[in-house]
Every structure is written in C-alpha cells, then in structure tokens.
C-alpha cells in the first residue's frame, strides 16, 4: 500500500497508520497524506510523523482497493496551497469527499499526525490569554505498556457516525 501511494503521490508525506475501510463487499486501505516542509519561514520546528518539520498540514487521504490496487486521493476539506498546486497539476488523481458514499466517509479515521501537531502547538501556547506553564504530549500515549509504540485506540461514536481518539497534554509535574 505504501509503495503504491508513494509512487502516485511522492510529493506528500504519508501518515503512520494504514487503516482498513470496508465498503460494498470490498476491502480498501486508507493512508493519510500531508503537505510538509522542513524549511517553512518564521516557524518553530517540531517532530511530527517521524521527522523535524516546520510546516505540516493534512492534504488528502489515499484509498487503495485491496483487490485491484485502484487508488484515489480524497482531498481534505480545507486545501492548503501546497496541496492545491498538486491537485491542479494532477486533477485525475484526486476526488472530493462528497463524491464518496457516506458509509466510506464515516469509516475514515481522524488524521493522527495532524492532531499530534495541533496538540503540540496547543500545549505550547494554550488558550488565548491563558497564563500557565507549557504542556507536552507524553513520550508514549499507547494504550498499554505491553503494546509500546502503538497508536491510541480509536473511539467510536456510532450515533454521530464518526471516530475520535484522545491525546493527553501533561504539565512539567
């Protein structure tokens, strides 16, 4: 899955997880894709998706059919300028989320690396006007010490038709 996505979209950074999606009796795999840069001006560098980056924005989700290998890139609802450039250059690779059946959209997991980048920024700066110390993500927020380095489990919200996961922020103590 990763090799196929890398061949079709080498201009994006792939997320850490490959998630199964089931629709119409067929299995597909989803991989989050990000616009990223190590040299974005006037930005603080953070470690996200295994590398130091100064710009990191969810751009699309790759869906790869497990049987046929057919791949589409589902663009994010908010397209950043880097992704927009690639969408304009290769429009046949990309589809809008609304073009997918609701059953598929509801199975797409939240973009974990994007959430981690946002949590890091929020931990550093907090709420507007908030006074207090800097917070950080724990070194390992895996669900169990026996499963170290595993991502936090997804939480299902069937009534809302969506999923989520929790990222705790810790203060110095």
Coordinates of N, CA, C and O in Angstrom, one line a residue:
X1 N 0.8 -1.2 0.0 CA 0.0 0.0 0.0 C 0.9 1.2 0.0 O 0.7 2.1 -0.8
X2 N 1.9 1.3 0.9 CA 2.7 2.5 1.0 C 3.5 2.7 -0.3 O 3.7 3.8 -0.7
X3 N 4.0 1.6 -0.9 CA 4.8 1.8 -2.1 C 3.9 2.3 -3.2 O 4.4 3.2 -4.0
X4 N 2.7 1.8 -3.3 CA 1.8 2.3 -4.4 C 1.5 3.8 -4.2 O 1.5 4.6 -5.1
X5 N 1.2 4.2 -3.0 CA 0.9 5.6 -2.7 C 2.1 6.4 -2.9 O 2.0 7.5 -3.5
X6 N 3.3 6.0 -2.5 CA 4.5 6.8 -2.8 C 4.8 6.9 -4.2 O 5.3 8.0 -4.7
X7 N 4.5 5.9 -5.0 CA 4.7 6.0 -6.5 C 3.7 7.0 -7.1 O 4.1 7.8 -8.1
X8 N 2.5 7.1 -6.6 CA 1.5 8.0 -7.2 C 1.6 9.4 -6.6 O 1.2 10.4 -7.3
X9 N 2.0 9.6 -5.4 CA 2.0 10.9 -4.7 C 3.3 11.1 -3.9 O 3.2 11.2 -2.7
X10 N 4.4 11.1 -4.6 CA 5.7 11.2 -3.8 C 5.8 12.6 -3.2 O 6.7 12.8 -2.3
X11 N 5.0 13.6 -3.6 CA 5.1 14.9 -3.1 C 4.4 15.1 -1.7 O 4.5 16.2 -1.1
X12 N 3.7 14.1 -1.2 CA 3.1 14.1 0.1 C 3.9 13.2 1.1 O 4.4 12.2 0.7
X13 N 3.8 13.5 2.4 CA 4.3 12.7 3.5 C 3.2 11.8 3.9 O 2.1 12.3 4.1
X14 N 3.5 10.5 4.0 CA 2.5 9.5 4.5 C 2.4 9.5 6.0 O 3.4 9.6 6.7
X15 N 1.1 9.3 6.5 CA 0.9 9.2 7.9 C 1.4 7.9 8.4 O 1.7 7.0 7.6
X16 N 1.3 7.7 9.7 CA 1.9 6.5 10.3 C 1.0 5.2 10.2 O 1.5 4.1 10.2
X17 N -0.3 5.4 10.0 CA -1.2 4.2 10.0 C -1.7 3.9 8.7 O -1.9 4.7 7.8
X18 N -2.0 2.6 8.5 CA -2.7 2.1 7.3 C -4.0 1.5 7.9 O -3.9 0.5 8.7
X19 N -5.2 2.0 7.6 CA -6.4 1.6 8.2 C -7.3 0.9 7.2 O -7.5 1.4 6.0
X20 N -7.9 -0.2 7.6 CA -8.9 -0.9 6.6 C -10.2 -0.1 6.5 O -10.7 0.4 7.5
X21 N -10.7 -0.1 5.3 CA -12.0 0.5 5.1 C -12.8 -0.5 4.3 O -12.4 -1.1 3.3
X22 N -14.1 -0.8 4.7 CA -14.9 -1.8 4.1 C -16.1 -1.2 3.5 O -16.8 -0.4 4.1
X23 N -16.3 -1.5 2.2 CA -17.5 -0.9 1.5 C -17.9 -1.8 0.4 O -17.1 -2.2 -0.5
X24 N -19.2 -2.1 0.3 CA -19.7 -2.8 -0.8 C -19.1 -4.2 -1.0 O -18.9 -4.6 -2.2
X25 N -18.7 -4.8 0.1 CA -18.1 -6.2 -0.1 C -16.6 -6.1 -0.5 O -16.0 -7.2 -0.8
X26 N -16.0 -5.0 -0.5 CA -14.6 -4.9 -0.9 C -13.8 -4.2 0.2 O -14.3 -3.2 0.9
X27 N -12.5 -4.6 0.4 CA -11.6 -4.0 1.3 C -10.8 -3.0 0.6 O -10.2 -3.2 -0.5
X28 N -10.6 -1.9 1.3 CA -9.6 -0.8 0.8 C -8.8 -0.4 2.0 O -9.2 -0.7 3.2
X29 N -7.7 0.2 1.7 CA -6.8 0.6 2.8 C -6.7 2.2 2.7 O -6.6 2.7 1.6
X30 N -6.7 2.8 3.8 CA -6.5 4.3 3.8 C -5.2 4.7 4.5 O -4.8 4.1 5.5
X31 N -4.6 5.7 3.9 CA -3.4 6.3 4.4 C -3.5 7.8 4.4 O -3.8 8.4 3.3
X32 N -3.3 8.5 5.5 CA -3.3 10.0 5.5 C -2.1 10.5 4.8 O -1.0 10.0 4.9
X33 N -2.3 11.6 4.1 CA -1.2 12.3 3.3 C -1.1 13.7 3.8 O -2.1 14.4 4.0
X34 N 0.1 14.2 3.9 CA 0.3 15.6 4.4 C 1.2 16.4 3.5 O 2.2 15.9 3.0
X35 N 0.9 17.7 3.4 CA 1.8 18.6 2.9 C 2.8 19.0 4.0 O 2.4 19.3 5.1
X36 N 4.1 18.9 3.7 CA 5.1 19.2 4.8 C 6.3 19.8 4.2 O 6.6 19.7 3.0
X37 N 7.0 20.6 5.1 CA 8.2 21.2 4.8 C 9.1 21.3 6.0 O 8.6 21.5 7.1
X38 N 10.4 21.2 5.8 CA 11.4 21.4 6.9 C 11.8 22.9 6.9 O 12.5 23.3 7.8
X39 N 11.5 23.7 5.9 CA 12.1 25.0 5.7 C 11.0 26.1 5.6 O 11.3 27.1 5.0
X40 N 9.9 25.9 6.2 CA 8.9 27.0 6.2 C 9.4 28.2 7.0 O 9.7 28.0 8.2
X41 N 9.3 29.4 6.4 CA 10.0 30.5 7.1 C 9.2 31.0 8.4 O 8.0 30.8 8.4
X42 N 9.9 31.4 9.4 CA 9.4 32.0 10.6 C 8.5 31.0 11.4 O 7.6 31.4 12.0
X43 N 8.9 29.8 11.3 CA 8.1 28.7 12.0 C 9.0 28.0 13.0 O 10.2 27.7 12.7
X44 N 8.4 27.5 14.0 CA 9.1 26.7 15.0 C 9.1 25.3 14.5 O 8.1 24.8 14.1
X45 N 10.2 24.6 14.6 CA 10.3 23.2 14.2 C 9.8 22.3 15.3 O 10.1 22.5 16.5
X46 N 9.0 21.2 14.8 CA 8.6 20.2 15.7 C 8.8 18.9 15.1 O 8.9 18.8 13.9
X47 N 8.9 17.8 15.9 CA 9.0 16.5 15.4 C 7.6 16.0 15.2 O 6.8 15.9 16.2
X48 N 7.2 15.6 14.0 CA 5.9 15.1 13.7 C 6.1 14.1 12.5 O 6.9 14.4 11.6
X49 N 5.4 13.0 12.6 CA 5.5 11.9 11.5 C 6.9 11.5 11.3 O 7.4 11.3 10.2
X50 N 7.7 11.4 12.4 CA 9.0 10.8 12.4 C 10.1 11.7 11.9 O 11.2 11.3 11.7
X51 N 9.8 13.0 11.7 CA 10.9 13.9 11.2 C 10.6 15.3 11.7 O 9.5 15.7 12.1
X52 N 11.7 16.2 11.7 CA 11.5 17.6 12.1 C 10.9 18.3 10.9 O 11.3 18.2 9.8
X53 N 9.9 19.1 11.3 CA 9.1 19.8 10.2 C 8.7 21.2 10.8 O 8.5 21.4 12.0
X54 N 8.6 22.2 9.9 CA 8.2 23.5 10.3 C 6.8 23.8 9.6 O 6.2 24.9 9.9
X55 N 6.4 23.0 8.7 CA 5.0 23.1 8.1 C 4.5 21.7 7.9 O 5.1 20.8 7.5
X56 N 3.2 21.5 8.4 CA 2.6 20.2 8.4 C 1.1 20.4 8.3 O 0.5 20.9 9.2
X57 N 0.5 20.0 7.2 CA -1.0 20.2 7.0 C -1.5 18.9 6.4 O -1.0 18.5 5.4
X58 N -2.7 18.4 6.9 CA -3.3 17.3 6.3 C -3.8 17.7 4.9 O -4.5 18.8 4.7
X59 N -3.5 17.0 3.9 CA -3.8 17.3 2.5 C -4.8 16.4 1.9 O -5.7 16.8 1.1
X60 N -4.7 15.1 2.2 CA -5.6 14.1 1.5 C -5.5 12.8 2.2 O -4.7 12.6 3.1
X61 N -6.4 11.9 1.8 CA -6.4 10.5 2.3 C -6.3 9.6 1.1 O -7.2 9.7 0.2
X62 N -5.3 8.8 1.0 CA -5.3 7.8 -0.1 C -6.1 6.6 0.2 O -6.1 6.1 1.3
X63 N -6.9 6.2 -0.7 CA -7.7 5.0 -0.6 C -7.3 4.0 -1.7 O -7.3 4.3 -2.9
X64 N -6.8 2.8 -1.3 CA -6.2 1.8 -2.2 C -7.1 0.6 -2.1 O -7.2 0.0 -1.0
X65 N -7.7 0.2 -3.2 CA -8.5 -1.0 -3.2 C -7.6 -2.2 -3.0 O -6.6 -2.4 -3.8
X66 N -7.9 -3.1 -2.1 CA -7.0 -4.2 -1.7 C -7.0 -5.3 -2.8 O -6.0 -5.9 -3.0
X67 N -8.0 -5.4 -3.6 CA -8.0 -6.4 -4.7 C -7.5 -5.9 -6.0 O -6.7 -6.6 -6.6
X68 N -7.8 -4.7 -6.4 CA -7.4 -4.2 -7.7 C -6.2 -3.2 -7.6 O -5.6 -3.0 -8.7
X69 N -6.0 -2.6 -6.5 CA -4.9 -1.6 -6.4 C -5.3 -0.3 -6.8 O -4.5 0.7 -6.8
X70 N -6.6 -0.1 -7.3 CA -7.0 1.2 -7.8 C -6.9 2.2 -6.6 O -7.3 1.9 -5.5
X71 N -6.3 3.3 -6.9 CA -6.0 4.3 -5.8 C -6.6 5.7 -6.2 O -6.5 6.1 -7.3
X72 N -7.3 6.3 -5.2 CA -7.8 7.6 -5.3 C -7.3 8.4 -4.1 O -7.1 7.9 -3.0
X73 N -7.1 9.7 -4.3 CA -6.7 10.6 -3.2 C -7.9 11.5 -2.9 O -8.3 12.3 -3.7
X74 N -8.4 11.4 -1.7 CA -9.5 12.2 -1.3 C -9.0 13.4 -0.6 O -8.4 13.3 0.5
X75 N -9.2 14.6 -1.2 CA -8.7 15.8 -0.7 C -9.3 16.2 0.6 O -10.5 15.9 0.9
X76 N -8.6 16.9 1.4 CA -9.1 17.4 2.7 C -10.1 18.5 2.4 O -10.1 19.1 1.4
X77 N -11.0 18.8 3.4 CA -12.0 19.8 3.2 C -11.4 21.2 3.1 O -11.9 22.1 2.5
X78 N -10.2 21.4 3.8 CA -9.5 22.7 3.7 C -8.2 22.4 3.0 O -7.3 21.8 3.5
X79 N -8.1 22.9 1.8 CA -6.9 22.6 0.9 C -5.8 23.7 1.2 O -6.1 24.9 1.0
X80 N -4.6 23.3 1.5 CA -3.6 24.2 1.7 C -2.9 24.5 0.3 O -3.1 23.8 -0.6
X81 N -2.1 25.6 0.2 CA -1.5 26.0 -1.1 C -0.6 24.9 -1.7 O -0.6 24.8 -2.9
X82 N 0.1 24.1 -0.9 CA 1.0 23.1 -1.4 C 0.1 22.0 -2.1 O 0.3 21.6 -3.2
X83 N -0.9 21.5 -1.4 CA -1.8 20.5 -1.9 C -2.5 21.1 -3.2 O -2.7 20.3 -4.2
X84 N -3.0 22.3 -3.1 CA -3.7 22.9 -4.3 C -2.9 22.9 -5.5 O -3.4 22.6 -6.6
X85 N -1.6 23.1 -5.4 CA -0.7 23.0 -6.5 C -0.7 21.6 -7.2 O -0.8 21.5 -8.4
X86 N -0.6 20.6 -6.3 CA -0.6 19.2 -6.9 C -1.9 18.8 -7.4 O -2.0 18.1 -8.4
X87 N -3.0 19.3 -6.8 CA -4.4 19.0 -7.3 C -4.5 19.6 -8.7 O -5.1 19.0 -9.6
X88 N -4.1 20.8 -8.9 CA -4.2 21.5 -10.2 C -3.3 20.8 -11.2 O -3.7 20.7 -12.4
X89 N -2.2 20.2 -10.8 CA -1.3 19.6 -11.7 C -1.8 18.2 -12.1 O -1.6 17.8 -13.3
X90 N -2.3 17.4 -11.2 CA -2.8 16.1 -11.4 C -4.3 15.9 -11.0 O -4.5 15.1 -10.1
X91 N -5.2 16.6 -11.6 CA -6.6 16.5 -11.1 C -7.2 15.1 -11.2 O -8.1 14.8 -10.4
X92 N -6.8 14.3 -12.1 CA -7.4 12.9 -12.2 C -7.1 12.0 -11.0 O -7.8 11.0 -10.8
X93 N -6.1 12.4 -10.2 CA -5.7 11.6 -9.0 C -6.6 11.9 -7.9 O -6.7 11.0 -7.0
X94 N -7.3 13.0 -7.8 CA -8.0 13.5 -6.7 C -9.5 13.5 -6.8 O -10.0 13.7 -7.9
X95 N -10.2 13.2 -5.7 CA -11.6 13.3 -5.7 C -12.0 14.1 -4.4 O -11.3 14.2 -3.4
X96 N -13.2 14.7 -4.5 CA -13.7 15.4 -3.3 C -14.4 14.5 -2.3 O -14.9 13.4 -2.8
X97 N -14.4 14.7 -1.1 CA -15.0 13.8 -0.1 C -16.5 13.6 -0.4 O -17.0 12.5 -0.2
X98 N -17.2 14.6 -0.9 CA -18.6 14.4 -1.2 C -18.9 13.4 -2.3 O -20.0 12.9 -2.4
X99 N -17.9 13.0 -3.1 CA -18.1 12.1 -4.2 C -18.0 10.6 -3.6 O -18.4 9.7 -4.4
X100 N -17.6 10.4 -2.4 CA -17.6 9.1 -1.8 C -18.9 8.8 -1.1 O -19.5 9.8 -0.5
X101 N -19.3 7.6 -1.0 CA -20.5 7.3 -0.2 C -20.3 7.6 1.2 O -19.2 7.5 1.8
X102 N -21.4 8.0 1.9 CA -21.3 8.3 3.3 C -20.7 7.2 4.1 O -20.0 7.4 5.1
X103 N -21.1 5.9 3.8 CA -20.5 4.8 4.5 C -19.0 4.7 4.5 O -18.4 4.3 5.5
X104 N -18.4 5.2 3.4 CA -16.9 5.2 3.3 C -16.4 6.4 4.2 O -15.5 6.3 4.9
X105 N -17.0 7.6 4.0 CA -16.5 8.8 4.7 C -16.6 8.5 6.2 O -15.7 9.0 7.0
X106 N -17.6 7.8 6.7 CA -17.7 7.6 8.1 C -16.7 6.7 8.7 O -16.4 6.7 9.9
X107 N -16.0 5.9 7.8 CA -15.0 4.9 8.3 C -13.6 5.5 8.3 O -12.7 5.0 8.8
X108 N -13.4 6.7 7.6 CA -12.1 7.3 7.6 C -11.7 7.7 9.0 O -12.4 8.4 9.7
X109 N -10.5 7.3 9.4 CA -10.0 7.7 10.8 C -9.6 9.1 10.8 O -9.3 9.7 9.7
X110 N -9.6 9.7 12.0 CA -9.1 11.1 12.1 C -7.6 11.1 11.7 O -6.9 10.1 12.0
X111 N -7.1 12.2 11.1 CA -5.6 12.2 10.8 C -4.8 12.4 12.1 O -4.7 13.5 12.6
X112 N -4.2 11.3 12.5 CA -3.5 11.3 13.8 C -2.3 12.3 13.9 O -2.1 12.9 14.9
X113 N -1.5 12.3 12.9 CA -0.3 13.1 12.9 C -0.6 14.6 12.9 O 0.0 15.4 13.6
X114 N -1.7 14.9 12.2 CA -2.2 16.3 12.2 C -2.7 16.7 13.6 O -2.4 17.8 14.1
X115 N -3.4 15.8 14.3 CA -3.8 16.0 15.6 C -2.7 16.2 16.6 O -2.7 17.0 17.5
X116 N -1.6 15.4 16.4 CA -0.4 15.5 17.3 C 0.2 16.8 17.1 O 0.7 17.5 18.0
X117 N 0.4 17.3 15.8 CA 1.0 18.6 15.6 C 0.2 19.7 16.2 O 0.7 20.6 16.8
X118 N -1.2 19.6 16.1 CA -2.0 20.7 16.7 C -1.9 20.6 18.2 O -1.9 21.6 18.9
X119 N -1.9 19.4 18.8 CA -1.8 19.2 20.3 C -0.5 19.8 20.8 O -0.4 20.4 21.8
X120 N 0.6 19.6 20.0 CA 1.9 20.2 20.4 C 1.8 21.7 20.4 O 2.3 22.3 21.3
X121 N 1.3 22.3 19.4 CA 1.1 23.7 19.3 C 0.2 24.2 20.5 O 0.5 25.2 21.1
X122 N -0.9 23.6 20.7 CA -1.8 24.0 21.8 C -1.1 23.9 23.1 O -1.2 24.7 24.0
X123 N -0.3 22.8 23.3 CA 0.4 22.6 24.6 C 1.4 23.7 24.8 O 1.6 24.1 25.9
X124 N 2.0 24.2 23.8 CA 3.0 25.2 23.9 C 2.4 26.6 24.2 O 2.9 27.3 25.0
X125 N 1.2 26.9 23.6 CA 0.6 28.2 23.7 C -0.7 28.3 24.5 O -1.0 29.3 25.0
X126 N -1.4 27.2 24.6 CA -2.6 27.2 25.4 C -3.7 28.0 24.8 O -3.7 28.4 23.6
X127 N -4.8 28.3 25.6 CA -5.9 29.1 25.1 C -5.4 30.6 25.0 O -4.5 31.0 25.7
X128 N -6.1 31.3 24.2 CA -5.8 32.8 24.1 C -5.9 33.4 25.5 O -6.9 33.3 26.1
X129 N -4.9 34.1 25.9 CA -4.9 34.8 27.2 C -4.7 33.9 28.4 O -4.7 34.4 29.5
X130 N -4.5 32.7 28.2 CA -4.3 31.7 29.3 C -2.9 31.9 29.9 O -1.9 32.1 29.2
X131 N -2.8 31.9 31.2 CA -1.5 32.1 31.9 C -1.2 30.7 32.5 O -2.0 30.1 33.2
X132 N 0.0 30.2 32.3 CA 0.4 28.9 32.8 C 1.6 28.4 32.1 O 2.1 28.9 31.2
X133 N 2.0 27.2 32.6 CA 3.2 26.6 32.0 C 2.9 25.8 30.7 O 1.7 25.6 30.4
X134 N 3.9 25.6 30.1 CA 3.9 24.8 28.8 C 3.5 23.3 29.1 O 3.9 22.8 30.1
X135 N 2.7 22.7 28.3 CA 2.4 21.3 28.4 C 2.9 20.6 27.2 O 3.3 21.2 26.2
X136 N 3.0 19.3 27.3 CA 3.5 18.5 26.3 C 2.8 17.2 26.2 O 2.1 16.7 27.1
X137 N 2.9 16.5 25.0 CA 2.4 15.2 24.9 C 3.3 14.2 25.6 O 4.5 14.4 25.7
X138 N 2.7 13.1 26.2 CA 3.6 12.1 26.8 C 4.5 11.4 25.8 O 4.2 11.4 24.6
X139 N 5.6 10.9 26.3 CA 6.5 10.2 25.3 C 5.8 9.0 24.6 O 6.1 8.7 23.5
X140 N 5.0 8.3 25.3 CA 4.2 7.2 24.7 C 2.8 7.2 25.3 O 2.6 7.0 26.5
X141 N 1.8 7.5 24.4 CA 0.4 7.5 24.9 C -0.3 6.3 24.4 O -1.5 6.2 24.3
X142 N 0.5 5.2 24.2 CA -0.1 3.9 23.8 C -1.0 3.4 24.8 O -0.9 3.8 26.0
X143 N -2.0 2.5 24.5 CA -3.0 2.1 25.4 C -2.5 1.2 26.5 O -3.1 1.0 27.5
X144 N -1.3 0.5 26.3 CA -0.8 -0.4 27.3 C 0.7 -0.5 27.1 O 1.2 -0.5 26.0
X145 N 1.3 -0.7 28.3 CA 2.8 -0.7 28.2 C 3.3 -2.0 27.4 O 4.4 -2.0 26.9
X146 N 2.5 -3.0 27.4 CA 2.8 -4.2 26.6 C 2.7 -3.9 25.1 O 3.3 -4.7 24.3
X147 N 2.1 -2.9 24.8 CA 1.9 -2.5 23.3 C 2.6 -1.2 23.1 O 2.1 -0.3 22.4
X148 N 3.8 -1.0 23.6 CA 4.5 0.2 23.5 C 4.6 0.6 22.0 O 4.8 -0.2 21.1
X149 N 4.6 1.9 21.8 CA 4.7 2.5 20.4 C 3.5 2.2 19.5 O 3.6 2.2 18.3
X150 N 2.4 1.8 20.1 CA 1.2 1.6 19.3 C 0.3 2.9 19.4 O 0.4 3.6 20.5
X151 N -0.4 3.3 18.4 CA -1.2 4.5 18.5 C -2.4 4.3 19.4 O -2.8 3.1 19.7
X152 N -2.8 5.4 20.0 CA -4.0 5.3 20.9 C -5.2 4.7 20.1 O -5.4 5.0 18.9
X153 N -6.0 3.9 20.8 CA -7.1 3.3 20.1 C -8.2 4.3 19.7 O -8.4 5.3 20.3
X154 N -8.9 4.0 18.6 CA -10.0 4.9 18.1 C -11.2 4.7 19.0 O -11.4 3.6 19.5
X155 N -11.9 5.8 19.2 CA -13.2 5.7 20.0 C -14.3 5.9 19.0 O -14.3 6.8 18.2
X156 N -15.2 4.9 19.0 CA -16.3 5.0 18.0 C -17.5 5.8 18.6 O -17.8 5.7 19.8
X157 N -18.1 6.6 17.8 CA -19.3 7.4 18.2 C -20.4 7.0 17.1 O -20.6 7.8 16.2
X158 N -21.0 5.9 17.3 CA -22.0 5.4 16.3 C -23.1 6.4 16.0 O -23.6 6.6 14.9
X159 N -23.6 7.0 17.1 CA -24.7 8.0 16.9 C -24.3 9.2 16.1 O -25.2 9.7 15.4
X160 N -23.1 9.5 16.1 CA -22.6 10.7 15.3 C -22.0 10.2 13.9 O -21.7 11.0 13.1
X161 N -21.8 8.9 13.8 CA -21.2 8.3 12.6 C -19.7 8.7 12.4 O -19.3 9.0 11.3
X162 N -19.0 8.8 13.5 CA -17.6 9.2 13.4 C -16.7 8.5 14.4 O -17.2 7.8 15.2
X163 N -15.4 8.8 14.4 CA -14.5 8.2 15.3 C -13.6 9.4 15.9 O -13.6 10.5 15.3
X164 N -12.9 9.1 17.0 CA -12.0 10.1 17.6 C -11.0 9.3 18.4 O -11.0 8.1 18.5
X165 N -10.0 10.0 18.9 CA -9.0 9.5 19.8 C -8.6 10.6 20.7 O -8.8 11.8 20.4
X166 N -8.0 10.3 21.9 CA -7.6 11.2 22.9 C -6.1 11.4 22.9 O -5.4 10.4 22.9
X167 N -5.6 12.7 23.0 CA -4.2 13.0 23.2 C -4.1 13.8 24.5 O -4.5 14.9 24.5
X168 N -3.6 13.2 25.6 CA -3.4 13.9 26.8 C -2.2 14.9 26.7 O -1.2 14.6 26.1
X169 N -2.4 16.1 27.4 CA -1.3 17.0 27.5 C -0.9 17.1 29.0 O -1.8 17.2 29.8
X170 N 0.4 17.0 29.2 CA 0.9 17.0 30.6 C 1.7 18.2 30.9 O 2.4 18.7 30.0
X171 N 1.6 18.7 32.2 CA 2.5 19.8 32.6 C 3.8 19.2 33.1 O 4.0 18.0 33.1
X172 N 4.7 20.1 33.5 CA 6.0 19.7 33.9 C 6.0 18.7 35.1 O 6.8 17.8 35.2
X173 N 5.0 18.8 35.9 CA 4.9 17.9 37.1 C 4.4 16.6 36.7 O 4.5 15.6 37.4

